[in-house]
Amino acid sequence: MPWPLVWAYIAVAACEGWLRNESLHYGQPGQLMPMNRLYTFDNLSCELRRFKMGRATHKAVGQIYHHRYGIFNKDTLKGKFEALLTDLTFNTDHALGLIGRYLIVKKLLENALLGGKISTVASLACGAGEAVVNAVAAAQKKGLKVKTAFLDINDKALEMVEKQLVGLPPGDNAFYLVNVIKNQRWFSALPVDALELVGLIDYISDKHLIKFLRSLKNPRLKLLISCNILRKPGLTGELERFFLRHALQWPLYYRTEDQLRAIFQSAGYEKVRLISEPYSLFSVVVWFKQ
């Protein structure tokens, strides 16, 4: 999609949200607030209304992962119009960056499993868990045995993970309905080689994040993969942050790569590697035990 058209559309939606929102609609990062009803979403496109209602959850991320771009595969004029609006929303750096983030995390886990470096993986705040599931599937197809643990506060997310595992070779998979932030002592002792916590630390303040990361480290841990949304400079970055906060009411902690390195170093993770997806908005944090 032409970038000026994308920017114009999300600017309209963001300004509508900014003008119509009340203070009760704004909460802390990760906190779901009562939804504003925006003409830009609720009255123009059913798919965008579902996306807005599911923001900050696995549902919204899943819509982006599986979105089919293009208006010509729709039969009706209304369908083409709705597809155009969805394409404009999902052509932002935030949406395209999510896809790149998923591909990086999947490849990192797949390489670690196939290389024999790890054999057990826990996904914290797993959401739909697609990157982990697909990496494990690739390892199982090579005849490798992998143990997995999926943890999330949302039972619907765990159900989605379980459905994705259907049809794969039988594996040792465990599911835990738990708030990982509030139960650090319990899950930090899980006997796993690798932890994947992508999409989680965007909602944790620096002070609490350092404490949380420290609780994860144990002698058995060999690999940790996380990710944070970057504070992209310039007008584009400002506009997209304005759009997420006011149109979607999706608050996040944006950090620079230097801030990420300092946080992980303070938590005891030396020599972390940062890998950015092509849109340079999400930075995947990789720590290997030395």
PDB file of N, CA, C and O in Angstrom, residues 27-95:
ATOM      1  N   GLY A  27      -5.183   3.350  30.493  1.00  0.00           N
ATOM      2  CA  GLY A  27      -4.674   2.598  31.627  1.00  0.00           C
ATOM      3  C   GLY A  27      -3.183   2.352  31.494  1.00  0.00           C
ATOM      4  O   GLY A  27      -2.519   2.888  30.617  1.00  0.00           O
ATOM      5  N   GLN A  28      -2.659   1.536  32.382  1.00  0.00           N
ATOM      6  CA  GLN A  28      -1.247   1.173  32.339  1.00  0.00           C
ATOM      7  C   GLN A  28      -1.000   0.194  31.192  1.00  0.00           C
ATOM      8  O   GLN A  28      -1.922  -0.489  30.739  1.00  0.00           O
ATOM      9  N   PRO A  29       0.245   0.106  30.705  1.00  0.00           N
ATOM     10  CA  PRO A  29       0.551  -0.867  29.651  1.00  0.00           C
ATOM     11  C   PRO A  29       0.126  -2.279  30.041  1.00  0.00           C
ATOM     12  O   PRO A  29       0.350  -2.722  31.160  1.00  0.00           O
ATOM     13  N   GLY A  30      -0.547  -2.947  29.104  1.00  0.00           N
ATOM     14  CA  GLY A  30      -1.021  -4.301  29.352  1.00  0.00           C
ATOM     15  C   GLY A  30      -2.390  -4.369  29.980  1.00  0.00           C
ATOM     16  O   GLY A  30      -2.982  -5.448  30.083  1.00  0.00           O
ATOM     17  N   GLN A  31      -2.936  -3.225  30.404  1.00  0.00           N
ATOM     18  CA  GLN A  31      -4.247  -3.222  31.051  1.00  0.00           C
ATOM     19  C   GLN A  31      -5.327  -2.957  30.005  1.00  0.00           C
ATOM     20  O   GLN A  31      -5.291  -1.955  29.303  1.00  0.00           O
ATOM     21  N   LEU A  32      -6.295  -3.868  29.916  1.00  0.00           N
ATOM     22  CA  LEU A  32      -7.381  -3.703  28.957  1.00  0.00           C
ATOM     23  C   LEU A  32      -8.425  -2.760  29.546  1.00  0.00           C
ATOM     24  O   LEU A  32      -8.965  -3.009  30.618  1.00  0.00           O
ATOM     25  N   MET A  33      -8.716  -1.702  28.845  1.00  0.00           N
ATOM     26  CA  MET A  33      -9.646  -0.688  29.316  1.00  0.00           C
ATOM     27  C   MET A  33     -10.958  -0.776  28.545  1.00  0.00           C
ATOM     28  O   MET A  33     -11.035  -1.413  27.488  1.00  0.00           O
ATOM     29  N   PRO A  34     -12.044  -0.152  29.063  1.00  0.00           N
ATOM     30  CA  PRO A  34     -13.299  -0.106  28.296  1.00  0.00           C
ATOM     31  C   PRO A  34     -13.045   0.508  26.929  1.00  0.00           C
ATOM     32  O   PRO A  34     -12.329   1.495  26.802  1.00  0.00           O
ATOM     33  N   MET A  35     -13.632  -0.091  25.906  1.00  0.00           N
ATOM     34  CA  MET A  35     -13.322   0.333  24.545  1.00  0.00           C
ATOM     35  C   MET A  35     -14.106   1.565  24.132  1.00  0.00           C
ATOM     36  O   MET A  35     -15.286   1.699  24.425  1.00  0.00           O
ATOM     37  N   ASN A  36     -13.431   2.480  23.455  1.00  0.00           N
ATOM     38  CA  ASN A  36     -14.125   3.552  22.762  1.00  0.00           C
ATOM     39  C   ASN A  36     -14.707   2.990  21.464  1.00  0.00           C
ATOM     40  O   ASN A  36     -14.219   2.006  20.924  1.00  0.00           O
ATOM     41  N   ARG A  37     -15.757   3.584  21.003  1.00  0.00           N
ATOM     42  CA  ARG A  37     -16.346   3.168  19.716  1.00  0.00           C
ATOM     43  C   ARG A  37     -15.968   4.217  18.682  1.00  0.00           C
ATOM     44  O   ARG A  37     -16.395   5.364  18.757  1.00  0.00           O
ATOM     45  N   LEU A  38     -15.168   3.808  17.716  1.00  0.00           N
ATOM     46  CA  LEU A  38     -14.706   4.725  16.686  1.00  0.00           C
ATOM     47  C   LEU A  38     -15.394   4.408  15.370  1.00  0.00           C
ATOM     48  O   LEU A  38     -15.478   3.251  14.965  1.00  0.00           O
ATOM     49  N   TYR A  39     -15.853   5.448  14.715  1.00  0.00           N
ATOM     50  CA  TYR A  39     -16.476   5.257  13.404  1.00  0.00           C
ATOM     51  C   TYR A  39     -15.497   4.602  12.446  1.00  0.00           C
ATOM     52  O   TYR A  39     -15.853   3.744  11.644  1.00  0.00           O
ATOM     53  N   THR A  40     -14.238   4.964  12.567  1.00  0.00           N
ATOM     54  CA  THR A  40     -13.200   4.467  11.662  1.00  0.00           C
ATOM     55  C   THR A  40     -13.094   2.948  11.695  1.00  0.00           C
ATOM     56  O   THR A  40     -12.744   2.325  10.699  1.00  0.00           O
ATOM     57  N   PHE A  41     -13.374   2.341  12.846  1.00  0.00           N
ATOM     58  CA  PHE A  41     -13.282   0.892  12.976  1.00  0.00           C
ATOM     59  C   PHE A  41     -14.662   0.235  13.077  1.00  0.00           C
ATOM     60  O   PHE A  41     -14.998  -0.661  12.317  1.00  0.00           O
ATOM     61  N   ASP A  42     -15.451   0.679  14.030  1.00  0.00           N
ATOM     62  CA  ASP A  42     -16.661  -0.052  14.400  1.00  0.00           C
ATOM     63  C   ASP A  42     -17.753   0.006  13.334  1.00  0.00           C
ATOM     64  O   ASP A  42     -18.567  -0.902  13.245  1.00  0.00           O
ATOM     65  N   ASN A  43     -17.798   1.052  12.567  1.00  0.00           N
ATOM     66  CA  ASN A  43     -18.880   1.192  11.591  1.00  0.00           C
ATOM     67  C   ASN A  43     -18.428   0.979  10.150  1.00  0.00           C
ATOM     68  O   ASN A  43     -19.252   1.031   9.243  1.00  0.00           O
ATOM     69  N   LEU A  44     -17.146   0.764   9.940  1.00  0.00           N
ATOM     70  CA  LEU A  44     -16.664   0.644   8.570  1.00  0.00           C
ATOM     71  C   LEU A  44     -16.192  -0.756   8.206  1.00  0.00           C
ATOM     72  O   LEU A  44     -16.239  -1.137   7.043  1.00  0.00           O
ATOM     73  N   SER A  45     -15.741  -1.525   9.182  1.00  0.00           N
ATOM     74  CA  SER A  45     -15.176  -2.834   8.871  1.00  0.00           C
ATOM     75  C   SER A  45     -15.358  -3.791  10.045  1.00  0.00           C
ATOM     76  O   SER A  45     -14.916  -3.498  11.155  1.00  0.00           O
ATOM     77  N   CYS A  46     -15.992  -4.932   9.782  1.00  0.00           N
ATOM     78  CA  CYS A  46     -16.180  -5.939  10.831  1.00  0.00           C
ATOM     79  C   CYS A  46     -14.840  -6.506  11.286  1.00  0.00           C
ATOM     80  O   CYS A  46     -14.625  -6.751  12.477  1.00  0.00           O
ATOM     81  N   GLU A  47     -13.941  -6.721  10.333  1.00  0.00           N
ATOM     82  CA  GLU A  47     -12.642  -7.298  10.684  1.00  0.00           C
ATOM     83  C   GLU A  47     -11.829  -6.352  11.554  1.00  0.00           C
ATOM     84  O   GLU A  47     -11.185  -6.773  12.522  1.00  0.00           O
ATOM     85  N   LEU A  48     -11.869  -5.050  11.245  1.00  0.00           N
ATOM     86  CA  LEU A  48     -11.138  -4.088  12.059  1.00  0.00           C
ATOM     87  C   LEU A  48     -11.768  -3.935  13.437  1.00  0.00           C
ATOM     88  O   LEU A  48     -11.071  -3.705  14.422  1.00  0.00           O
ATOM     89  N   ARG A  49     -13.097  -4.060  13.519  1.00  0.00           N
ATOM     90  CA  ARG A  49     -13.742  -4.010  14.827  1.00  0.00           C
ATOM     91  C   ARG A  49     -13.275  -5.175  15.695  1.00  0.00           C
ATOM     92  O   ARG A  49     -12.972  -4.999  16.869  1.00  0.00           O
ATOM     93  N   ARG A  50     -13.178  -6.368  15.098  1.00  0.00           N
ATOM     94  CA  ARG A  50     -12.671  -7.526  15.840  1.00  0.00           C
ATOM     95  C   ARG A  50     -11.218  -7.313  16.243  1.00  0.00           C
ATOM     96  O   ARG A  50     -10.805  -7.686  17.343  1.00  0.00           O
ATOM     97  N   PHE A  51     -10.449  -6.711  15.344  1.00  0.00           N
ATOM     98  CA  PHE A  51      -9.045  -6.449  15.642  1.00  0.00           C
ATOM     99  C   PHE A  51      -8.915  -5.491  16.821  1.00  0.00           C
ATOM    100  O   PHE A  51      -8.117  -5.721  17.737  1.00  0.00           O
ATOM    101  N   LYS A  52      -9.699  -4.423  16.811  1.00  0.00           N
ATOM    102  CA  LYS A  52      -9.621  -3.438  17.884  1.00  0.00           C
ATOM    103  C   LYS A  52     -10.060  -4.048  19.214  1.00  0.00           C
ATOM    104  O   LYS A  52      -9.441  -3.814  20.259  1.00  0.00           O
ATOM    105  N   MET A  53     -11.104  -4.868  19.189  1.00  0.00           N
ATOM    106  CA  MET A  53     -11.589  -5.486  20.414  1.00  0.00           C
ATOM    107  C   MET A  53     -10.593  -6.501  20.969  1.00  0.00           C
ATOM    108  O   MET A  53     -10.589  -6.785  22.166  1.00  0.00           O
ATOM    109  N   GLY A  54      -9.748  -7.052  20.105  1.00  0.00           N
ATOM    110  CA  GLY A  54      -8.803  -8.074  20.554  1.00  0.00           C
ATOM    111  C   GLY A  54      -7.397  -7.556  20.726  1.00  0.00           C
ATOM    112  O   GLY A  54      -6.459  -8.343  20.875  1.00  0.00           O
ATOM    113  N   ARG A  55      -7.220  -6.229  20.714  1.00  0.00           N
ATOM    114  CA  ARG A  55      -5.871  -5.682  20.789  1.00  0.00           C
ATOM    115  C   ARG A  55      -5.202  -6.124  22.089  1.00  0.00           C
ATOM    116  O   ARG A  55      -5.847  -6.375  23.083  1.00  0.00           O
ATOM    117  N   ALA A  56      -3.898  -6.236  22.035  1.00  0.00           N
ATOM    118  CA  ALA A  56      -3.082  -6.687  23.167  1.00  0.00           C
ATOM    119  C   ALA A  56      -3.363  -8.144  23.525  1.00  0.00           C
ATOM    120  O   ALA A  56      -3.069  -8.571  24.626  1.00  0.00           O
ATOM    121  N   THR A  57      -3.926  -8.915  22.608  1.00  0.00           N
ATOM    122  CA  THR A  57      -4.169 -10.331  22.855  1.00  0.00           C
ATOM    123  C   THR A  57      -3.683 -11.144  21.654  1.00  0.00           C
ATOM    124  O   THR A  57      -3.340 -10.601  20.603  1.00  0.00           O
ATOM    125  N   HIS A  58      -3.730 -12.470  21.820  1.00  0.00           N
ATOM    126  CA  HIS A  58      -3.337 -13.372  20.739  1.00  0.00           C
ATOM    127  C   HIS A  58      -4.250 -13.247  19.529  1.00  0.00           C
ATOM    128  O   HIS A  58      -3.849 -13.538  18.411  1.00  0.00           O
ATOM    129  N   LYS A  59      -5.493 -12.809  19.737  1.00  0.00           N
ATOM    130  CA  LYS A  59      -6.446 -12.701  18.635  1.00  0.00           C
ATOM    131  C   LYS A  59      -5.988 -11.667  17.611  1.00  0.00           C
ATOM    132  O   LYS A  59      -6.011 -11.912  16.396  1.00  0.00           O
ATOM    133  N   ALA A  60      -5.587 -10.504  18.101  1.00  0.00           N
ATOM    134  CA  ALA A  60      -5.148  -9.436  17.194  1.00  0.00           C
ATOM    135  C   ALA A  60      -3.886  -9.835  16.450  1.00  0.00           C
ATOM    136  O   ALA A  60      -3.758  -9.605  15.242  1.00  0.00           O
ATOM    137  N   VAL A  61      -2.946 -10.438  17.169  1.00  0.00           N
ATOM    138  CA  VAL A  61      -1.701 -10.870  16.537  1.00  0.00           C
ATOM    139  C   VAL A  61      -1.976 -11.940  15.483  1.00  0.00           C
ATOM    140  O   VAL A  61      -1.410 -11.927  14.385  1.00  0.00           O
ATOM    141  N   GLY A  62      -2.895 -12.859  15.808  1.00  0.00           N
ATOM    142  CA  GLY A  62      -3.259 -13.907  14.852  1.00  0.00           C
ATOM    143  C   GLY A  62      -3.880 -13.342  13.587  1.00  0.00           C
ATOM    144  O   GLY A  62      -3.632 -13.847  12.484  1.00  0.00           O
ATOM    145  N   GLN A  63      -4.694 -12.291  13.720  1.00  0.00           N
ATOM    146  CA  GLN A  63      -5.287 -11.663  12.540  1.00  0.00           C
ATOM    147  C   GLN A  63      -4.208 -11.105  11.616  1.00  0.00           C
ATOM    148  O   GLN A  63      -4.313 -11.215  10.395  1.00  0.00           O
ATOM    149  N   ILE A  64      -3.188 -10.515  12.207  1.00  0.00           N
ATOM    150  CA  ILE A  64      -2.103  -9.958  11.395  1.00  0.00           C
ATOM    151  C   ILE A  64      -1.311 -11.075  10.720  1.00  0.00           C
ATOM    152  O   ILE A  64      -0.997 -11.004   9.524  1.00  0.00           O
ATOM    153  N   TYR A  65      -0.975 -12.127  11.477  1.00  0.00           N
ATOM    154  CA  TYR A  65      -0.203 -13.240  10.921  1.00  0.00           C
ATOM    155  C   TYR A  65      -0.883 -13.847   9.697  1.00  0.00           C
ATOM    156  O   TYR A  65      -0.235 -14.220   8.720  1.00  0.00           O
ATOM    157  N   HIS A  66      -2.207 -13.965   9.740  1.00  0.00           N
ATOM    158  CA  HIS A  66      -2.929 -14.712   8.713  1.00  0.00           C
ATOM    159  C   HIS A  66      -3.701 -13.820   7.748  1.00  0.00           C
ATOM    160  O   HIS A  66      -4.516 -14.319   6.961  1.00  0.00           O
ATOM    161  N   HIS A  67      -3.438 -12.525   7.800  1.00  0.00           N
ATOM    162  CA  HIS A  67      -4.163 -11.616   6.910  1.00  0.00           C
ATOM    163  C   HIS A  67      -3.716 -11.804   5.458  1.00  0.00           C
ATOM    164  O   HIS A  67      -2.525 -11.888   5.166  1.00  0.00           O
ATOM    165  N   ARG A  68      -4.674 -11.860   4.572  1.00  0.00           N
ATOM    166  CA  ARG A  68      -4.396 -11.943   3.136  1.00  0.00           C
ATOM    167  C   ARG A  68      -4.536 -10.550   2.536  1.00  0.00           C
ATOM    168  O   ARG A  68      -5.633 -10.009   2.443  1.00  0.00           O
ATOM    169  N   TYR A  69      -3.405  -9.977   2.161  1.00  0.00           N
ATOM    170  CA  TYR A  69      -3.412  -8.624   1.612  1.00  0.00           C
ATOM    171  C   TYR A  69      -3.986  -8.635   0.194  1.00  0.00           C
ATOM    172  O   TYR A  69      -3.827  -9.596  -0.550  1.00  0.00           O
ATOM    173  N   GLY A  70      -4.669  -7.546  -0.162  1.00  0.00           N
ATOM    174  CA  GLY A  70      -5.227  -7.415  -1.512  1.00  0.00           C
ATOM    175  C   GLY A  70      -6.733  -7.322  -1.490  1.00  0.00           C
ATOM    176  O   GLY A  70      -7.407  -8.027  -0.734  1.00  0.00           O
ATOM    177  N   ILE A  71      -7.283  -6.457  -2.334  1.00  0.00           N
ATOM    178  CA  ILE A  71      -8.732  -6.253  -2.376  1.00  0.00           C
ATOM    179  C   ILE A  71      -9.395  -7.048  -3.496  1.00  0.00           C
ATOM    180  O   ILE A  71     -10.618  -7.161  -3.535  1.00  0.00           O
ATOM    181  N   PHE A  72      -8.591  -7.639  -4.380  1.00  0.00           N
ATOM    182  CA  PHE A  72      -9.178  -8.261  -5.562  1.00  0.00           C
ATOM    183  C   PHE A  72      -9.701  -9.666  -5.310  1.00  0.00           C
ATOM    184  O   PHE A  72     -10.376 -10.244  -6.149  1.00  0.00           O
ATOM    185  N   ASN A  73      -9.386 -10.234  -4.136  1.00  0.00           N
ATOM    186  CA  ASN A  73      -9.932 -11.554  -3.825  1.00  0.00           C
ATOM    187  C   ASN A  73     -11.280 -11.461  -3.125  1.00  0.00           C
ATOM    188  O   ASN A  73     -11.795 -12.450  -2.622  1.00  0.00           O
ATOM    189  N   LYS A  74     -11.849 -10.254  -3.076  1.00  0.00           N
ATOM    190  CA  LYS A  74     -13.185 -10.042  -2.510  1.00  0.00           C
ATOM    191  C   LYS A  74     -14.189  -9.864  -3.642  1.00  0.00           C
ATOM    192  O   LYS A  74     -13.904  -9.208  -4.648  1.00  0.00           O
ATOM    193  N   ASP A  75     -15.384 -10.425  -3.465  1.00  0.00           N
ATOM    194  CA  ASP A  75     -16.375 -10.435  -4.536  1.00  0.00           C
ATOM    195  C   ASP A  75     -17.252  -9.192  -4.571  1.00  0.00           C
ATOM    196  O   ASP A  75     -17.706  -8.766  -5.634  1.00  0.00           O
ATOM    197  N   THR A  76     -17.548  -8.607  -3.417  1.00  0.00           N
ATOM    198  CA  THR A  76     -18.478  -7.480  -3.355  1.00  0.00           C
ATOM    199  C   THR A  76     -17.729  -6.169  -3.164  1.00  0.00           C
ATOM    200  O   THR A  76     -16.579  -6.149  -2.687  1.00  0.00           O
ATOM    201  N   LEU A  77     -18.390  -5.069  -3.503  1.00  0.00           N
ATOM    202  CA  LEU A  77     -17.793  -3.750  -3.324  1.00  0.00           C
ATOM    203  C   LEU A  77     -17.553  -3.471  -1.849  1.00  0.00           C
ATOM    204  O   LEU A  77     -16.508  -2.910  -1.472  1.00  0.00           O
ATOM    205  N   LYS A  78     -18.502  -3.886  -0.993  1.00  0.00           N
ATOM    206  CA  LYS A  78     -18.333  -3.706   0.450  1.00  0.00           C
ATOM    207  C   LYS A  78     -17.126  -4.494   0.947  1.00  0.00           C
ATOM    208  O   LYS A  78     -16.331  -3.997   1.751  1.00  0.00           O
ATOM    209  N   GLY A  79     -16.990  -5.716   0.453  1.00  0.00           N
ATOM    210  CA  GLY A  79     -15.844  -6.541   0.846  1.00  0.00           C
ATOM    211  C   GLY A  79     -14.524  -5.929   0.437  1.00  0.00           C
ATOM    212  O   GLY A  79     -13.544  -5.965   1.182  1.00  0.00           O
ATOM    213  N   LYS A  80     -14.487  -5.356  -0.772  1.00  0.00           N
ATOM    214  CA  LYS A  80     -13.264  -4.705  -1.247  1.00  0.00           C
ATOM    215  C   LYS A  80     -12.936  -3.479  -0.396  1.00  0.00           C
ATOM    216  O   LYS A  80     -11.771  -3.207  -0.090  1.00  0.00           O
ATOM    217  N   PHE A  81     -13.974  -2.728  -0.008  1.00  0.00           N
ATOM    218  CA  PHE A  81     -13.772  -1.536   0.811  1.00  0.00           C
ATOM    219  C   PHE A  81     -13.218  -1.918   2.181  1.00  0.00           C
ATOM    220  O   PHE A  81     -12.266  -1.314   2.672  1.00  0.00           O
ATOM    221  N   GLU A  82     -13.810  -2.945   2.794  1.00  0.00           N
ATOM    222  CA  GLU A  82     -13.334  -3.395   4.096  1.00  0.00           C
ATOM    223  C   GLU A  82     -11.911  -3.942   4.000  1.00  0.00           C
ATOM    224  O   GLU A  82     -11.084  -3.716   4.894  1.00  0.00           O
ATOM    225  N   ALA A  83     -11.620  -4.653   2.913  1.00  0.00           N
ATOM    226  CA  ALA A  83     -10.265  -5.189   2.721  1.00  0.00           C
ATOM    227  C   ALA A  83      -9.254  -4.060   2.561  1.00  0.00           C
ATOM    228  O   ALA A  83      -8.121  -4.155   3.047  1.00  0.00           O
ATOM    229  N   LEU A  84      -9.648  -2.973   1.886  1.00  0.00           N
ATOM    230  CA  LEU A  84      -8.758  -1.827   1.715  1.00  0.00           C
ATOM    231  C   LEU A  84      -8.409  -1.211   3.062  1.00  0.00           C
ATOM    232  O   LEU A  84      -7.238  -0.923   3.347  1.00  0.00           O
ATOM    233  N   LEU A  85      -9.428  -1.012   3.929  1.00  0.00           N
ATOM    234  CA  LEU A  85      -9.182  -0.425   5.245  1.00  0.00           C
ATOM    235  C   LEU A  85      -8.284  -1.324   6.094  1.00  0.00           C
ATOM    236  O   LEU A  85      -7.411  -0.850   6.815  1.00  0.00           O
ATOM    237  N   THR A  86      -8.520  -2.639   6.001  1.00  0.00           N
ATOM    238  CA  THR A  86      -7.696  -3.576   6.769  1.00  0.00           C
ATOM    239  C   THR A  86      -6.263  -3.571   6.256  1.00  0.00           C
ATOM    240  O   THR A  86      -5.313  -3.605   7.042  1.00  0.00           O
ATOM    241  N   ASP A  87      -6.093  -3.534   4.950  1.00  0.00           N
ATOM    242  CA  ASP A  87      -4.742  -3.468   4.371  1.00  0.00           C
ATOM    243  C   ASP A  87      -4.003  -2.220   4.841  1.00  0.00           C
ATOM    244  O   ASP A  87      -2.807  -2.266   5.145  1.00  0.00           O
ATOM    245  N   LEU A  88      -4.716  -1.093   4.897  1.00  0.00           N
ATOM    246  CA  LEU A  88      -4.088   0.144   5.345  1.00  0.00           C
ATOM    247  C   LEU A  88      -3.643   0.035   6.807  1.00  0.00           C
ATOM    248  O   LEU A  88      -2.572   0.501   7.181  1.00  0.00           O
ATOM    249  N   THR A  89      -4.463  -0.605   7.639  1.00  0.00           N
ATOM    250  CA  THR A  89      -4.129  -0.778   9.054  1.00  0.00           C
ATOM    251  C   THR A  89      -2.977  -1.745   9.236  1.00  0.00           C
ATOM    252  O   THR A  89      -2.072  -1.528  10.037  1.00  0.00           O
ATOM    253  N   PHE A  90      -3.001  -2.832   8.470  1.00  0.00           N
ATOM    254  CA  PHE A  90      -1.997  -3.890   8.625  1.00  0.00           C
ATOM    255  C   PHE A  90      -0.765  -3.653   7.758  1.00  0.00           C
ATOM    256  O   PHE A  90       0.102  -4.508   7.677  1.00  0.00           O
ATOM    257  N   ASN A  91      -0.680  -2.485   7.106  1.00  0.00           N
ATOM    258  CA  ASN A  91       0.514  -2.154   6.338  1.00  0.00           C
ATOM    259  C   ASN A  91       1.432  -1.213   7.120  1.00  0.00           C
ATOM    260  O   ASN A  91       2.388  -0.681   6.593  1.00  0.00           O
ATOM    261  N   THR A  92       1.123  -1.028   8.405  1.00  0.00           N
ATOM    262  CA  THR A  92       1.963  -0.203   9.267  1.00  0.00           C
ATOM    263  C   THR A  92       3.209  -0.989   9.683  1.00  0.00           C
ATOM    264  O   THR A  92       3.251  -2.216   9.597  1.00  0.00           O
ATOM    265  N   ASP A  93       4.213  -0.262  10.159  1.00  0.00           N
ATOM    266  CA  ASP A  93       5.427  -0.921  10.645  1.00  0.00           C
ATOM    267  C   ASP A  93       5.110  -1.864  11.797  1.00  0.00           C
ATOM    268  O   ASP A  93       5.730  -2.922  11.938  1.00  0.00           O
ATOM    269  N   HIS A  94       4.156  -1.490  12.654  1.00  0.00           N
ATOM    270  CA  HIS A  94       3.805  -2.345  13.789  1.00  0.00           C
ATOM    271  C   HIS A  94       3.312  -3.707  13.312  1.00  0.00           C
ATOM    272  O   HIS A  94       3.721  -4.743  13.836  1.00  0.00           O
ATOM    273  N   ALA A  95       2.418  -3.702  12.343  1.00  0.00           N
ATOM    274  CA  ALA A  95       1.836  -4.966  11.878  1.00  0.00           C
ATOM    275  C   ALA A  95       2.844  -5.782  11.081  1.00  0.00           C
ATOM    276  O   ALA A  95       3.016  -6.984  11.324  1.00  0.00           O
TER     277      ALA A  95
END
